[in-house]
Coordinates of C-alpha atoms in Angstrom, one line a residue:
Chain A
M1 CA 23.8 0.4 -53.0
V2 CA 27.1 -1.7 -52.0
A3 CA 28.5 1.0 -50.5
L4 CA 25.3 0.4 -48.3
R5 CA 25.3 -2.6 -47.9
G6 CA 29.1 -3.2 -47.1
K7 CA 28.6 -0.1 -44.5
E8 CA 25.7 -2.4 -43.0
L9 CA 28.3 -5.8 -42.7
K10 CA 30.9 -4.1 -41.3
L11 CA 28.1 -2.9 -39.0
N12 CA 27.3 -6.4 -37.8
E13 CA 30.8 -7.5 -37.7
E14 CA 31.2 -5.1 -34.6
E15 CA 27.5 -6.2 -33.5
L16 CA 29.0 -9.4 -33.8
E17 CA 32.6 -9.5 -31.3
D18 CA 30.2 -7.4 -29.2
C19 CA 27.3 -10.4 -28.4
D20 CA 30.4 -12.5 -28.7
V21 CA 32.3 -10.4 -25.3
G22 CA 28.2 -11.1 -24.1
D23 CA 27.4 -14.2 -24.5
V24 CA 31.2 -15.2 -22.9
D25 CA 30.4 -13.0 -20.3
D26 CA 26.7 -14.7 -19.8
E27 CA 28.8 -19.0 -19.7
E28 CA 30.8 -17.4 -17.4
F29 CA 28.3 -15.8 -15.1
E30 CA 26.5 -19.2 -15.2
S31 CA 29.5 -20.9 -14.4
E32 CA 29.9 -19.5 -11.1
S33 CA 26.0 -19.5 -10.5
E34 CA 26.2 -23.4 -10.7
S35 CA 29.9 -23.6 -8.1
E36 CA 27.6 -21.4 -5.5
P37 CA 25.1 -22.0 -3.5
E38 CA 21.8 -20.3 -5.0
E39 CA 21.6 -16.8 -2.9
V40 CA 24.8 -15.8 -2.6
A41 CA 24.8 -15.1 -6.1
V42 CA 22.6 -12.4 -5.7
T43 CA 24.6 -10.4 -3.4
E44 CA 28.5 -11.5 -4.1
P45 CA 29.7 -9.0 -7.2
T46 CA 31.6 -10.4 -9.9
K47 CA 35.0 -10.2 -9.8
N48 CA 35.1 -9.4 -13.0
A49 CA 32.9 -6.9 -14.0
V50 CA 34.2 -4.3 -16.6
Y51 CA 34.0 -0.8 -14.8
N52 CA 36.3 2.0 -16.7
R53 CA 36.2 5.5 -15.3
E54 CA 37.6 7.4 -17.8
A55 CA 36.3 5.4 -20.8
L56 CA 32.6 7.4 -19.0
L57 CA 34.1 10.8 -17.7
E58 CA 35.0 11.1 -21.1
K59 CA 31.9 10.3 -23.1
L60 CA 30.0 12.3 -20.8
D61 CA 32.0 15.4 -22.4
D62 CA 31.7 14.3 -25.7
I63 CA 27.4 14.1 -25.6
A64 CA 27.4 17.0 -22.7
W65 CA 25.0 20.1 -23.2
P66 CA 27.6 23.4 -22.3
Q67 CA 27.7 24.0 -18.6
N68 CA 26.5 27.2 -18.7
V69 CA 23.2 26.6 -20.0
E70 CA 19.9 28.1 -18.7
W71 CA 18.2 26.1 -17.0
I72 CA 15.8 27.1 -18.4
H73 CA 16.6 24.5 -21.1
K74 CA 17.0 21.2 -18.5
L75 CA 14.9 22.0 -16.2
T76 CA 16.4 19.4 -13.5
V77 CA 16.3 19.5 -10.5
D78 CA 18.3 17.6 -7.5
H79 CA 17.1 16.6 -4.6
A80 CA 18.8 15.1 -1.9
V81 CA 17.8 12.5 0.1
E82 CA 17.9 12.6 3.7
Q83 CA 18.1 8.7 4.3
E84 CA 18.6 5.3 2.7
V85 CA 15.0 3.9 2.5
D86 CA 14.1 -0.1 2.4
V87 CA 13.7 -1.2 -1.2
N88 CA 10.6 -3.5 0.5
D89 CA 8.9 -1.3 2.4
D90 CA 6.1 0.2 -0.5
L91 CA 4.5 2.8 1.3
A92 CA 8.2 4.5 2.5
R93 CA 9.5 4.1 -0.9
E94 CA 6.6 5.8 -2.8
L95 CA 6.7 8.3 -0.1
A96 CA 10.8 9.0 -0.6
F97 CA 9.4 9.3 -3.6
Y98 CA 7.3 11.8 -3.2
T99 CA 8.4 14.0 -1.3
Q100 CA 11.0 14.0 -3.8
A101 CA 9.5 15.1 -6.6
L102 CA 7.2 17.7 -4.3
D103 CA 10.1 19.5 -2.6
G104 CA 11.6 19.0 -6.4
T105 CA 9.0 21.2 -7.3
R106 CA 8.4 23.2 -4.7
Q107 CA 12.2 24.4 -5.6
A108 CA 11.3 24.7 -10.0
F109 CA 8.3 26.9 -9.1
E110 CA 10.5 28.7 -6.7
K111 CA 12.7 29.4 -9.6
L112 CA 10.0 30.0 -12.9
Q113 CA 8.2 32.5 -10.5
S114 CA 11.2 34.9 -10.4
M115 CA 11.7 34.4 -14.2
G116 CA 8.5 35.6 -14.6
I117 CA 7.3 34.0 -17.5
P118 CA 3.8 32.5 -17.4
F119 CA 4.1 28.7 -16.1
L120 CA 1.3 27.8 -15.2
R121 CA -2.0 26.6 -17.2
P122 CA -4.8 29.2 -17.1
P123 CA -8.2 27.8 -16.1
D124 CA -9.8 28.5 -19.5
Y125 CA -6.9 26.9 -22.0
Y126 CA -8.2 23.3 -23.0
A127 CA -5.7 21.5 -24.8
E128 CA -5.4 18.1 -25.0
M129 CA -4.7 15.6 -21.6
V130 CA -3.0 12.7 -21.5
K131 CA -5.1 10.7 -20.8
S132 CA -8.5 10.6 -22.7
D133 CA -11.7 12.2 -21.1
G134 CA -12.8 8.1 -21.5
H135 CA -9.9 7.2 -19.5
M136 CA -11.0 9.8 -16.6
L137 CA -14.1 9.0 -16.5
K138 CA -13.4 5.4 -16.0
V139 CA -11.2 6.3 -12.5
K140 CA -13.6 7.6 -10.6
G141 CA -16.3 5.6 -11.5
K142 CA -13.5 3.9 -9.4
L143 CA -13.2 5.9 -7.2
L144 CA -16.9 6.7 -6.3
V145 CA -16.9 2.7 -5.9
E146 CA -14.3 2.2 -2.9
K147 CA -15.3 5.6 -1.3
K148 CA -19.4 3.2 -1.8
K149 CA -17.4 1.0 -0.7
I150 CA -16.4 2.0 2.4
E151 CA -19.5 4.1 3.2
E152 CA -21.0 1.3 3.8
A153 CA -18.5 -0.9 6.1
E154 CA -18.6 2.3 8.3
E155 CA -22.3 1.9 8.5
R156 CA -22.0 -2.1 8.9
K157 CA -19.9 -1.5 11.9
K158 CA -22.1 1.5 13.9
A159 CA -24.8 -0.6 13.5
R160 CA -23.1 -3.7 14.8
E161 CA -22.4 -1.7 17.8
A162 CA -26.0 -0.1 18.2
K163 CA -26.2 -3.5 18.8
K164 CA -23.7 -4.4 20.4
L165 CA -25.5 -1.3 23.2
A166 CA -28.8 -2.6 23.0
K167 CA -28.1 -5.4 24.4
E168 CA -26.2 -4.1 27.0
V169 CA -28.7 -1.9 27.8
Q170 CA -31.7 -4.5 27.9
A171 CA -29.9 -6.2 30.3
Q172 CA -29.7 -3.5 32.2
K173 CA -33.6 -2.9 32.2
T174 CA -34.6 -6.8 33.0
K175 CA -32.4 -6.6 36.0
E176 CA -34.1 -4.0 37.0
R177 CA -37.0 -5.0 36.6
A178 CA -36.4 -8.3 38.3
K179 CA -35.0 -5.9 41.5
R180 CA -37.8 -4.1 41.3
K181 CA -39.8 -7.2 40.8
K182 CA -38.8 -8.7 44.6
E183 CA -38.6 -5.1 45.8
D184 CA -42.6 -5.0 45.4
I185 CA -43.3 -8.6 46.7
E186 CA -41.2 -7.6 49.8
S187 CA -42.6 -5.0 51.1
V188 CA -46.0 -7.4 50.3
K189 CA -44.9 -9.3 52.0
K190 CA -44.0 -7.0 55.0
W191 CA -47.3 -4.9 54.9
R192 CA -48.7 -8.8 55.5
K193 CA -46.9 -9.2 58.7
Q194 CA -47.8 -5.9 59.7
R195 CA -51.0 -6.4 59.3
Q196 CA -51.2 -10.0 61.4
Q197 CA -49.4 -8.2 63.7
S198 CA -52.0 -5.5 64.5
G199 CA -54.7 -8.1 64.3
F200 CA -55.6 -6.3 61.4
A201 CA -56.6 -3.1 62.6
R202 CA -56.9 -0.1 60.4
G203 CA -57.0 -2.3 57.1
K204 CA -58.3 1.5 55.6
D205 CA -55.6 2.9 56.2
E206 CA -53.3 0.6 54.9
E207 CA -54.9 -0.2 51.4
L208 CA -54.9 3.8 50.3
D209 CA -50.9 3.6 51.7
L210 CA -50.6 0.3 48.9
S211 CA -52.9 2.2 45.6
P212 CA -50.1 3.9 44.7
D213 CA -48.1 0.9 44.3
E214 CA -51.0 -1.8 42.8
E215 CA -51.2 1.2 40.1
K216 CA -48.0 0.8 38.9
S217 CA -48.0 -2.6 38.7
Y218 CA -51.0 -2.6 36.8
E219 CA -49.1 0.7 34.5
K220 CA -46.1 -1.6 34.3
S221 CA -47.7 -4.9 33.1
K222 CA -49.5 -2.4 30.7
K223 CA -46.1 -1.0 29.0
R224 CA -44.7 -4.7 28.2
R225 CA -48.5 -5.8 26.0
T226 CA -47.2 -2.3 24.0
G227 CA -46.8 -3.7 20.6
V228 CA -48.8 -7.2 20.5
A229 CA -51.3 -7.9 18.4
P230 CA -54.8 -8.3 19.3
G231 CA -55.1 -11.4 18.8
D232 CA -51.2 -12.9 19.8
R233 CA -52.4 -14.8 22.2
S234 CA -48.5 -15.3 23.5
G235 CA -48.7 -11.9 25.2
G236 CA -46.4 -10.8 23.4
F237 CA -43.5 -13.2 24.0
R238 CA -43.8 -15.2 21.1
R239 CA -41.7 -12.2 18.7
K240 CA -39.2 -12.2 21.5
G241 CA -38.3 -16.0 21.6
G242 CA -37.8 -16.4 18.4
N243 CA -34.9 -16.2 16.5
E244 CA -34.2 -13.4 14.0
K245 CA -33.8 -15.2 10.8
G246 CA -36.9 -17.2 11.2
T247 CA -39.4 -14.8 11.5
K248 CA -38.0 -12.9 8.9
K249 CA -37.7 -15.9 6.1
R250 CA -42.0 -15.8 7.8
E251 CA -42.5 -12.2 7.1
F252 CA -41.7 -12.6 3.7
R253 CA -43.0 -16.1 2.7
E254 CA -46.9 -14.4 4.6
A255 CA -46.3 -11.7 2.2
K256 CA -45.3 -13.4 -0.7
F257 CA -48.2 -16.4 0.0
G258 CA -50.1 -14.6 2.0
H259 CA -51.5 -15.4 5.7
G260 CA -54.0 -14.4 7.7
G261 CA -57.3 -12.2 6.7
R262 CA -60.5 -14.4 5.5
K263 CA -59.8 -17.2 3.0
G264 CA -63.5 -17.7 2.2
M265 CA -64.3 -14.3 0.7
K266 CA -62.6 -15.1 -2.4
K267 CA -64.2 -18.2 -2.9
Q268 CA -67.8 -16.5 -2.0
N269 CA -70.0 -14.7 -5.5
T270 CA -70.5 -11.5 -5.9
A271 CA -73.3 -9.0 -7.0
E272 CA -70.6 -9.3 -10.6
S273 CA -69.5 -12.4 -11.0
T274 CA -73.0 -13.2 -10.4
N275 CA -74.2 -11.4 -14.0
H276 CA -70.7 -12.1 -15.5
F277 CA -72.0 -15.1 -18.0
K278 CA -68.5 -15.4 -20.3
S279 CA -67.2 -18.0 -17.5
F280 CA -70.4 -20.3 -18.1
H281 CA -70.7 -22.3 -21.2
K282 CA -73.4 -24.0 -21.4
D283 CA -72.6 -26.4 -24.1
K284 CA -70.4 -28.2 -21.4
F285 CA -72.7 -28.9 -19.5
S286 CA -74.8 -30.1 -21.9
A287 CA -72.8 -31.8 -23.8
S288 CA -71.8 -34.1 -20.2
K289 CA -74.6 -34.9 -19.7
R290 CA -75.1 -36.4 -23.5
Q291 CA -72.0 -38.4 -22.8
K292 CA -74.0 -39.3 -19.8
K293 CA -77.5 -40.5 -20.9
Chain B
M1 CA 0.4 30.0 -37.7
G2 CA 0.9 33.8 -39.6
K3 CA 1.8 35.3 -36.2
K4 CA 3.8 32.1 -34.7
R5 CA 6.2 32.1 -37.9
K6 CA 7.1 36.1 -37.2
H7 CA 7.2 36.0 -33.6
A8 CA 10.2 33.1 -34.6
E9 CA 12.3 35.6 -37.4
A10 CA 11.8 38.1 -34.8
S11 CA 14.1 36.0 -32.7
E12 CA 16.0 35.0 -35.2
A13 CA 16.9 38.4 -36.2
P14 CA 19.3 39.5 -33.4
K15 CA 21.9 35.4 -34.3
E16 CA 22.3 36.4 -37.3
E17 CA 25.3 38.8 -36.0
V18 CA 27.0 35.5 -35.1
A19 CA 25.2 33.6 -38.1
E20 CA 28.9 32.9 -39.2
E21 CA 30.1 31.7 -36.2
R22 CA 26.8 28.3 -35.7
P23 CA 28.8 24.8 -37.2
K24 CA 27.1 23.3 -39.5
R25 CA 24.6 19.9 -39.7
T26 CA 25.0 17.4 -40.8
L27 CA 22.6 13.9 -41.5
L28 CA 24.5 12.3 -38.7
G29 CA 24.9 14.8 -35.7
W30 CA 27.7 18.0 -36.0
K31 CA 30.0 18.2 -38.3
D32 CA 32.9 19.1 -36.1
G33 CA 33.4 17.1 -33.5
V34 CA 31.6 19.2 -30.0
P35 CA 29.9 22.8 -31.5
E36 CA 28.4 23.7 -28.7
K37 CA 31.5 24.9 -27.0
Q38 CA 31.6 27.1 -29.9
N39 CA 28.1 28.2 -29.8
S40 CA 27.9 28.2 -26.3
S41 CA 27.9 31.6 -26.0
P42 CA 25.2 33.1 -28.3
V43 CA 22.3 30.6 -28.0
F44 CA 21.4 26.8 -27.5
R45 CA 18.8 24.8 -28.9
N46 CA 17.8 21.8 -28.1
R47 CA 17.0 20.0 -30.6
E48 CA 16.6 16.3 -29.6
K49 CA 14.8 13.9 -31.1
V50 CA 13.7 10.1 -29.6
L51 CA 12.4 7.9 -32.4
V52 CA 11.0 5.5 -29.9
T53 CA 10.2 1.9 -30.8
C54 CA 10.3 -2.1 -29.7
S55 CA 10.9 -5.4 -30.7
R56 CA 8.5 -8.0 -32.4
R57 CA 6.2 -9.8 -30.7
I58 CA 6.4 -7.5 -27.2
T59 CA 3.9 -8.6 -24.9
Y60 CA 0.8 -5.8 -24.0
R61 CA 2.2 -4.6 -20.9
F62 CA 5.3 -3.8 -22.3
R63 CA 3.8 -2.0 -25.7
H64 CA 1.0 -0.3 -23.4
L65 CA 4.5 1.1 -21.5
M66 CA 6.0 1.9 -25.0
L67 CA 3.0 4.2 -26.3
N68 CA 2.7 6.0 -22.4
V69 CA 6.4 7.0 -23.5
V70 CA 5.6 8.3 -26.8
S71 CA 2.8 10.9 -25.1
L72 CA 5.0 11.5 -22.4
L73 CA 7.4 12.9 -24.8
P74 CA 6.5 15.3 -28.0
H75 CA 9.6 15.1 -29.4
C76 CA 10.0 11.8 -29.8
K77 CA 9.4 9.9 -33.3
K78 CA 8.0 5.8 -32.9
D79 CA 8.7 3.7 -35.6
S80 CA 7.7 0.0 -36.3
K81 CA 8.8 -2.8 -34.3
V82 CA 11.9 -4.8 -34.8
E83 CA 13.4 -7.9 -35.3
S84 CA 15.4 -8.0 -32.3
K85 CA 18.1 -10.4 -33.9
E86 CA 21.5 -10.6 -33.1
S87 CA 22.2 -7.5 -36.0
K88 CA 18.7 -5.6 -34.5
G89 CA 22.0 -2.9 -33.9
A90 CA 22.6 -2.1 -37.2
T91 CA 19.5 -1.7 -38.1
L92 CA 18.3 0.3 -35.4
N93 CA 21.7 2.5 -36.4
E94 CA 20.0 3.3 -39.5
L95 CA 16.5 3.2 -39.0
I96 CA 17.8 6.4 -36.6
E97 CA 19.8 7.7 -39.1
L98 CA 16.6 8.5 -41.4
R99 CA 13.9 9.6 -39.2
N100 CA 16.9 11.6 -39.0
C101 CA 16.8 11.8 -34.5
S102 CA 19.6 11.7 -32.4
S103 CA 18.8 9.2 -30.0
C104 CA 17.0 6.2 -29.5
L105 CA 14.7 4.5 -26.1
F106 CA 14.7 0.2 -27.7
F107 CA 11.7 -1.7 -25.8
E108 CA 13.2 -4.7 -26.0
C109 CA 11.0 -7.8 -25.4
R110 CA 12.4 -11.2 -24.8
K111 CA 10.8 -14.6 -23.9
Q112 CA 7.5 -12.9 -23.8
K113 CA 8.8 -11.6 -20.1
D114 CA 11.2 -9.7 -20.2
L115 CA 11.7 -5.6 -21.3
Y116 CA 14.7 -4.7 -21.6
L117 CA 15.2 -1.4 -22.5
W118 CA 18.4 0.0 -24.5
M119 CA 19.1 4.7 -24.7
V120 CA 21.2 5.2 -27.2
K121 CA 22.9 8.9 -28.2
C122 CA 22.7 8.7 -31.7
P123 CA 26.2 9.1 -32.9
G124 CA 28.7 8.1 -31.4
G125 CA 27.1 8.5 -28.4
P126 CA 27.3 5.5 -25.8
S127 CA 23.8 3.5 -25.1
V128 CA 23.0 2.5 -21.9
K129 CA 21.0 -1.1 -21.4
F130 CA 18.7 -1.7 -18.2
L131 CA 16.5 -4.8 -17.5
V132 CA 12.5 -3.3 -16.4
N133 CA 11.1 -4.1 -13.6
A134 CA 7.7 -3.6 -11.6
V135 CA 5.6 -2.3 -14.7
H136 CA 2.6 -0.5 -14.4
T137 CA 0.9 2.1 -17.5
M138 CA -0.4 4.8 -17.0
E139 CA -4.4 2.7 -18.1
E140 CA -4.0 1.3 -14.5
L141 CA -7.2 3.1 -12.4
K142 CA -5.0 3.1 -9.1
L143 CA -2.4 5.8 -11.1
T144 CA -5.7 9.1 -10.8
G145 CA -3.8 11.6 -11.8
N146 CA -4.3 13.8 -16.0
H147 CA -1.9 16.1 -17.7
L148 CA -1.0 18.3 -20.6
K149 CA -0.2 16.1 -23.0
G150 CA 3.3 17.8 -24.4
S151 CA 3.9 20.2 -21.4
R152 CA 7.4 19.9 -20.6
P153 CA 7.8 18.5 -17.3
I154 CA 10.3 19.7 -14.7
L155 CA 12.9 16.7 -13.7
T156 CA 14.1 15.8 -10.2
F157 CA 16.6 13.7 -9.6
S158 CA 18.1 12.4 -6.4
L159 CA 21.5 13.5 -5.7
N160 CA 22.9 10.1 -5.6
F161 CA 23.0 11.2 -9.6
D162 CA 26.3 12.9 -9.0
K163 CA 28.5 10.1 -7.0
E164 CA 29.9 8.0 -9.8
P165 CA 31.2 8.4 -13.0
R166 CA 28.3 6.2 -14.7
W167 CA 25.4 6.8 -12.8
K168 CA 26.6 11.2 -14.3
L169 CA 26.8 9.9 -17.6
I170 CA 23.4 8.3 -17.2
K171 CA 21.8 11.2 -16.0
E172 CA 23.6 12.7 -19.0
I173 CA 21.2 11.0 -20.7
I174 CA 18.3 10.8 -18.9
V175 CA 18.4 14.9 -18.8
Q176 CA 18.5 14.5 -23.2
I177 CA 16.3 11.8 -23.4
F178 CA 13.7 12.7 -20.9
G179 CA 13.7 16.8 -21.0
T180 CA 11.4 17.7 -23.8
P181 CA 13.1 20.8 -26.1
K182 CA 12.0 24.4 -24.9
G183 CA 10.5 25.7 -28.2
H184 CA 9.9 22.5 -29.5
R185 CA 6.5 22.8 -32.2
K186 CA 4.3 20.5 -30.0
V187 CA 4.8 22.0 -26.6
K188 CA 2.9 23.1 -24.5
P189 CA 3.8 25.9 -22.6
F190 CA 3.4 25.4 -19.8
H191 CA 4.4 23.2 -17.0
D192 CA 2.1 21.0 -15.4
H193 CA 3.7 17.5 -14.4
V194 CA 7.5 16.6 -13.0
F195 CA 9.2 13.6 -13.2
I196 CA 11.5 12.0 -11.2
F197 CA 14.4 9.4 -11.2
S198 CA 15.5 8.5 -8.1
I199 CA 18.6 5.8 -7.4
V200 CA 17.4 2.5 -4.9
D201 CA 18.6 0.0 -4.0
G202 CA 21.3 0.0 -7.4
H203 CA 18.0 0.7 -9.4
I204 CA 16.5 3.5 -11.0
W205 CA 13.2 4.4 -10.0
F206 CA 10.6 6.4 -12.5
R207 CA 7.8 7.9 -11.1
N208 CA 5.1 10.6 -12.8
Y209 CA 3.7 12.9 -10.8
Q210 CA 0.7 16.1 -11.8
I211 CA 1.0 18.8 -10.3
S212 CA -2.1 20.6 -8.7
V213 CA -1.4 24.5 -7.3
P214 CA -3.8 26.5 -7.1
H215 CA -3.4 30.1 -8.8
N216 CA -5.4 33.0 -10.6
E217 CA -2.6 34.1 -12.6
T218 CA 0.1 32.1 -14.8
D219 CA 3.0 33.0 -13.5
K220 CA 2.4 33.4 -10.0
V221 CA 1.0 31.0 -7.8
D222 CA -0.5 31.7 -5.1
R223 CA -0.4 32.9 -2.0
G224 CA 0.9 30.1 0.3
G225 CA 0.6 28.2 -2.9
L226 CA 3.5 26.2 -2.6
D227 CA 2.9 24.4 0.8
K228 CA -0.6 24.0 -0.7
M229 CA 1.2 21.8 -3.4
T230 CA -0.4 19.2 -4.3
L231 CA 0.5 15.7 -6.0
V232 CA -1.9 13.1 -8.4
E233 CA 0.5 10.2 -9.8
V234 CA -0.4 9.9 -13.2
G235 CA 2.5 7.0 -14.3
P236 CA 3.4 5.6 -15.5
R237 CA 5.5 3.3 -13.2
F238 CA 8.9 1.2 -13.6
C239 CA 12.4 0.7 -12.2
L240 CA 15.8 0.7 -14.5
N241 CA 18.5 -2.3 -13.3
P242 CA 20.9 -1.0 -15.9
I243 CA 23.2 -3.6 -17.0
K244 CA 25.7 -2.4 -19.2
I245 CA 26.9 1.0 -20.5
F246 CA 27.8 0.4 -24.6
G247 CA 30.6 2.5 -26.1
S248 CA 28.9 3.9 -29.2
S249 CA 24.8 2.8 -30.4
F250 CA 24.5 -0.2 -29.9
G251 CA 27.7 -1.7 -29.3
G252 CA 30.7 -0.9 -28.8
P253 CA 33.5 -1.3 -26.2
T254 CA 32.0 -2.2 -22.6
F255 CA 33.0 0.5 -20.4
Y256 CA 30.5 -1.1 -17.6
E257 CA 28.7 -3.9 -16.5
N258 CA 27.2 -4.4 -13.8
P259 CA 28.6 -6.6 -11.7
F260 CA 25.8 -7.9 -9.2
Y261 CA 23.6 -7.8 -12.4
I262 CA 21.9 -11.7 -12.8
S263 CA 19.7 -12.6 -15.5
P264 CA 15.7 -13.2 -15.2
N265 CA 17.1 -16.6 -17.3
Q266 CA 19.5 -17.0 -14.6
I267 CA 16.9 -17.0 -11.6
R268 CA 14.2 -18.8 -13.2
A269 CA 17.0 -21.3 -14.0
L270 CA 17.8 -21.7 -10.6
E271 CA 14.4 -22.5 -9.1
K272 CA 14.1 -24.7 -11.8
K273 CA 16.9 -26.1 -10.3
K274 CA 15.7 -26.1 -6.9
K275 CA 11.7 -27.4 -8.0
A276 CA 14.4 -30.6 -9.6
G277 CA 16.2 -31.1 -6.9
K278 CA 13.3 -31.6 -4.5
Y279 CA 12.6 -35.5 -6.5
S280 CA 16.1 -36.7 -6.5
K281 CA 16.5 -36.3 -2.8
K282 CA 13.2 -38.1 -2.2
V283 CA 14.6 -40.5 -3.8
K284 CA 17.9 -40.1 -2.4
A285 CA 17.1 -40.6 0.9
K286 CA 14.7 -43.8 -0.3
T287 CA 17.8 -45.8 -1.5
R288 CA 20.2 -44.9 2.2
R289 CA 16.9 -45.5 3.9
K290 CA 16.7 -48.3 1.5
M291 CA 20.5 -49.4 2.5
H292 CA 20.7 -48.5 5.9
E293 CA 18.0 -51.1 6.4
L294 CA 19.7 -54.1 5.5
A295 CA 22.7 -53.1 6.7
N296 CA 21.5 -53.5 9.9
P297 CA 18.4 -56.0 10.2
L298 CA 16.1 -56.1 12.8
E299 CA 16.7 -57.8 15.8
P300 CA 14.4 -61.8 15.4
D301 CA 11.9 -61.6 17.5
E302 CA 11.3 -63.9 21.1
F303 CA 7.7 -63.7 21.4
A304 CA 6.9 -63.6 18.1
D305 CA 4.9 -67.2 18.0
L306 CA 3.7 -66.7 22.2
W307 CA 0.5 -66.4 21.0
K308 CA -0.3 -69.3 18.2
D309 CA -0.6 -72.2 20.5

């Protein structure tokens, strides 16, 4: 016991010495940083830093495995980095790491393959994994949620574009319609002029010529009215004019509270309600009568 | 179980002819110096055991990182927390001896903010102290990979590990600590993950990827499978900034000291100083202005009482 304690004390002393050294160094650091402006300290190396190469190499020799250890014990692969990566560029850095891992794995797998030992996990080999099944379920759930989010965003984008396109098409249509109307009116005017000039002669022929035009205009007006409710007095323009948000709200409220239709039917008696005596309180009436008296 | 033992005997049999040459091993390590060179010709057996522990008052994030490392190293022994005092080196050395380990990973948390990692080779080996940055644990949901617990990792190093003695030494220590010994009893005989250690900007970055390769047989990848190989990150992630390399375990002479290292305490102090400077600057500016006004007073305005009547 005593011996053990003695040893501990010795170790403590060693440690303390070491700590002293460390503390002194720290003080040096601080004094330097005080005298210097803030950022320069980060980039400028301290002058009196220890770097004992010989001792390091000696130590390396001490602890190193023998030179001719088979590769299978080490499983190490070296990868030459092509160019310096910027540390602050997360994507580039991670990509560099990924390529290093991929390259290293390829080399290692080639070596393993050439050795001819089994090294790949068979599909029916079940064993404990690093991450639990519960955790992997969570991961899966998160991935699904992310996928869904992306899909929804895409859908929204598509809808927006479709709306834009529809607007354009609509504008084109109205333009065309206006143009046609103008043309029609002009043609009628022309025809009138011609008739006036010709002194209302050969009326019948002209009318026959015109008849398909008239029919067309009739058709057009009918077309415009498709989808208009029979009770709608605005001729289908109300829906067009009102902003969508307002109508939506209105529709919702109507669905909730009721709008249109006959209200009176609810209050009228039916055969069932007349024969229903449960809600009829005879006493109530008589009592009230008595009170009145 | 019986089968396994038989196997071991079978492999032991040829060794017995050279058994006398093999050096004796004590609790503290090898009895005489560097025995590996002597027995390198017949067999090399990696008997690495790593003690993994942390200091008291470690924060949950760093503790999870430690647990992740424990789950990645089947040849490690986890121990209870150690008080992070000045004498921690002695206690830790004793602990390593007690647990019969040959190296140690000690996660030291200070001020509930900074994590230091000690990588130590135990009997008399060097020890390296790192500052740990950019910690991501395995529990993070964006790290979607998974692999067998206890399969041996492939270690890939960037080539700049071989350029300088300090990196060489650190590489050797990493190989010994993070490489799982072949034939360890907890090890599974397949390779489905890869560790990478890369030096960028003077820091060592660590990543762990799962390997997914199309294959039908256990000893061969499908034709063209190596090109189709993909990696999925498993985690954890961290970045090590070497601070010092010491000669013996948890102490001893300093062999290397990072000249670019500034402790996080100093960084915080500088930031504080900057903030403190802001107020004092304001006060100074105010007094200066006052002095200036006193020194050159305004000329009397000749139109001051023009509209008074």
